[in-house]
Amino acid sequence: MYRRLYSITELVARSLALAGGGVLIVLIVLTCVSIFGRAVVTFDIGLGPIRGIYDMTEIGMAAAIFAFLPWAHLQEAHARVDLFQPVMPKPMNRFLDLLFNTGMLVVAAVGTWRLYLGMQDKLSFGETTLIAQIPLWQGYAASLVGAVGFIFVAAFCVLRSGRRLAGLPD
């Protein structure tokens, strides 16, 4: 059962990370095209910068960052201060991992909840970006996908830490 849950969690985290990478690649291409268009605008050949590239980059970066959070957490790649970890007993380290993973689950849940409320607010007021007039709620919705995945992965990591504390294999 645990192995199956790990496989599902890894699939979710990996898929979100790959989607985030795809978003970054699209942003890179759009930015290069926009820069090229800005460079050749003086030649009057019908090319120019992409209108609203800053808006698209801002929304895409936010969505990509949220998409990467589940993978980083599953791989235990978040920044941590482990100055005293080598001198502490293993059971204490495992307990601290459980405590910190539980804290990360709380942070993920509260952050996702607030992101959802922000999306609802932007949707109800019809706010848009300044240049491209992209509805802001769409950026929140794109980020919400990664945030929900982050909750799922964080919950799994609490389970994994609990199993480690109990001496069960990964």
Coordinates of C-alpha atoms in Angstrom, one line a residue:
M1 CA 0.0 0.0 0.0
Y2 CA 2.8 2.5 1.0
R3 CA 4.7 1.7 -2.2
R4 CA 1.7 2.3 -4.4
L5 CA 1.0 5.6 -2.6
Y6 CA 4.6 6.6 -3.1
S7 CA 4.4 5.8 -6.8
I8 CA 1.2 8.0 -7.1
T9 CA 2.8 10.8 -5.2
E10 CA 6.0 10.7 -7.3
L11 CA 3.9 10.7 -10.5
V12 CA 2.0 13.8 -9.3
A13 CA 5.1 15.6 -8.2
R14 CA 7.1 14.7 -11.3
S15 CA 4.2 15.6 -13.7
L16 CA 3.8 19.0 -12.0
A17 CA 7.6 19.6 -12.2
L18 CA 7.6 18.7 -15.9
A19 CA 4.7 21.0 -16.5
G20 CA 6.5 23.8 -14.7
G21 CA 9.5 23.1 -16.8
G22 CA 7.4 23.3 -19.9
V23 CA 6.0 26.6 -18.8
L24 CA 9.5 27.9 -18.3
I25 CA 10.6 26.8 -21.8
V26 CA 7.6 28.5 -23.3
L27 CA 8.5 31.7 -21.4
I28 CA 12.1 31.5 -22.6
V29 CA 10.9 31.2 -26.3
L30 CA 8.4 34.0 -25.9
T31 CA 11.0 36.3 -24.3
C32 CA 13.6 35.5 -27.0
V33 CA 11.0 36.2 -29.7
S34 CA 10.0 39.5 -28.0
I35 CA 13.6 40.6 -27.6
F36 CA 14.3 39.8 -31.3
G37 CA 11.1 41.7 -32.3
R38 CA 12.3 44.7 -30.2
A39 CA 15.7 44.6 -31.9
V40 CA 14.3 44.6 -35.4
V41 CA 11.5 47.0 -34.9
T42 CA 13.7 49.8 -36.3
F43 CA 13.9 48.0 -39.7
D44 CA 10.1 48.4 -40.2
I45 CA 9.5 44.8 -41.4
G46 CA 6.4 44.2 -39.4
L47 CA 8.0 42.6 -36.4
G48 CA 8.0 44.0 -32.9
P49 CA 8.0 43.0 -29.2
I50 CA 5.3 40.8 -27.9
R51 CA 2.6 42.9 -26.2
G52 CA 2.2 42.0 -22.6
I53 CA 5.3 39.8 -22.3
Y54 CA 5.9 41.0 -18.8
D55 CA 2.4 40.0 -17.8
M56 CA 2.8 36.6 -19.3
T57 CA 6.2 36.1 -17.7
E58 CA 4.9 37.1 -14.3
I59 CA 2.0 34.7 -14.4
G60 CA 4.1 31.9 -15.9
M61 CA 6.8 32.2 -13.3
A62 CA 4.3 32.1 -10.5
A63 CA 2.7 28.9 -11.9
A64 CA 6.1 27.3 -12.5
I65 CA 7.3 28.0 -9.0
F66 CA 4.2 26.4 -7.5
A67 CA 4.5 23.5 -9.9
F68 CA 8.1 22.8 -8.6
L69 CA 7.2 22.9 -4.9
P70 CA 5.8 19.3 -4.7
W71 CA 8.9 17.8 -6.4
A72 CA 11.3 19.7 -4.2
H73 CA 9.4 18.6 -1.0
L74 CA 9.2 15.0 -2.1
Q75 CA 13.0 14.9 -2.8
E76 CA 13.6 16.7 0.6
A77 CA 15.4 19.4 -1.4
H78 CA 14.1 22.4 0.5
A79 CA 16.7 24.6 2.3
R80 CA 17.3 23.5 5.8
V81 CA 19.6 24.3 8.6
D82 CA 21.1 21.1 9.9
L83 CA 23.9 22.5 12.0
F84 CA 23.2 20.2 14.9
Q85 CA 21.8 17.2 13.0
P86 CA 25.1 15.3 12.9
V87 CA 25.4 15.3 16.7
M88 CA 21.8 14.5 17.6
P89 CA 20.6 11.0 18.0
K90 CA 18.8 9.5 15.0
P91 CA 15.4 9.2 16.8
M92 CA 15.5 12.9 17.5
N93 CA 16.4 13.8 13.9
R94 CA 13.5 11.6 12.7
F95 CA 11.1 13.3 15.2
L96 CA 12.3 16.7 13.9
D97 CA 11.7 15.6 10.3
L98 CA 8.2 14.6 11.3
L99 CA 7.6 17.9 13.0
F100 CA 9.0 20.0 10.1
N101 CA 7.0 18.0 7.5
T102 CA 3.9 18.5 9.6
G103 CA 4.7 22.2 9.6
M104 CA 5.2 22.2 5.9
L105 CA 1.8 20.5 5.4
V106 CA 0.2 23.3 7.5
V107 CA 2.0 26.0 5.5
A108 CA 0.9 24.3 2.2
A109 CA -2.7 24.0 3.3
V110 CA -2.9 27.6 4.5
G111 CA -1.1 28.9 1.5
T112 CA -3.4 27.0 -0.9
W113 CA -6.5 28.2 1.0
R114 CA -5.3 31.8 0.8
L115 CA -4.4 31.4 -2.9
Y116 CA -7.9 30.1 -3.6
L117 CA -9.4 33.0 -1.8
G118 CA -7.2 35.4 -3.8
M119 CA -8.4 33.7 -7.0
Q120 CA -12.0 34.2 -5.9
D121 CA -11.4 37.8 -5.2
K122 CA -9.7 38.5 -8.6
L123 CA -12.5 36.6 -10.3
S124 CA -15.3 38.5 -8.6
F125 CA -13.8 41.9 -9.3
G126 CA -12.7 41.1 -12.9
E127 CA -9.1 42.4 -12.4
T128 CA -6.7 42.1 -15.3
T129 CA -3.1 42.7 -16.0
L130 CA -2.1 46.2 -17.0
I131 CA -0.8 45.6 -20.5
A132 CA -2.1 42.3 -21.9
Q133 CA -5.5 42.5 -20.0
I134 CA -5.1 38.9 -19.0
P135 CA -7.6 38.1 -16.2
L136 CA -5.6 37.8 -13.0
W137 CA -7.7 34.9 -11.7
Q138 CA -6.2 32.7 -14.4
G139 CA -2.7 33.1 -13.0
Y140 CA -4.0 32.2 -9.5
A141 CA -5.8 29.2 -11.0
A142 CA -2.6 28.0 -12.7
S143 CA -0.7 28.4 -9.4
L144 CA -3.5 26.6 -7.5
V145 CA -2.9 23.4 -9.4
G146 CA 0.7 23.2 -8.1
A147 CA -0.4 24.3 -4.6
V148 CA -3.0 21.5 -4.4
G149 CA -0.3 19.0 -5.5
F150 CA 2.0 20.5 -2.8
I151 CA -0.7 19.6 -0.1
F152 CA -0.9 16.1 -1.4
V153 CA 2.9 15.6 -1.5
A154 CA 3.3 17.3 2.0
A155 CA 0.7 14.9 3.4
F156 CA 2.6 12.0 2.0
C157 CA 5.9 13.3 3.4
V158 CA 4.3 13.4 6.9
L159 CA 3.3 9.8 6.5
R160 CA 6.9 9.0 5.3
S161 CA 8.4 10.8 8.3
G162 CA 6.1 8.9 10.6
R163 CA 7.1 5.6 9.1
R164 CA 10.8 6.5 9.5
L165 CA 10.2 7.5 13.1
A166 CA 8.5 4.1 13.7
G167 CA 11.5 2.3 12.1
L168 CA 9.5 1.2 9.0
P169 CA 11.3 1.1 5.7
D170 CA 10.8 3.7 3.0

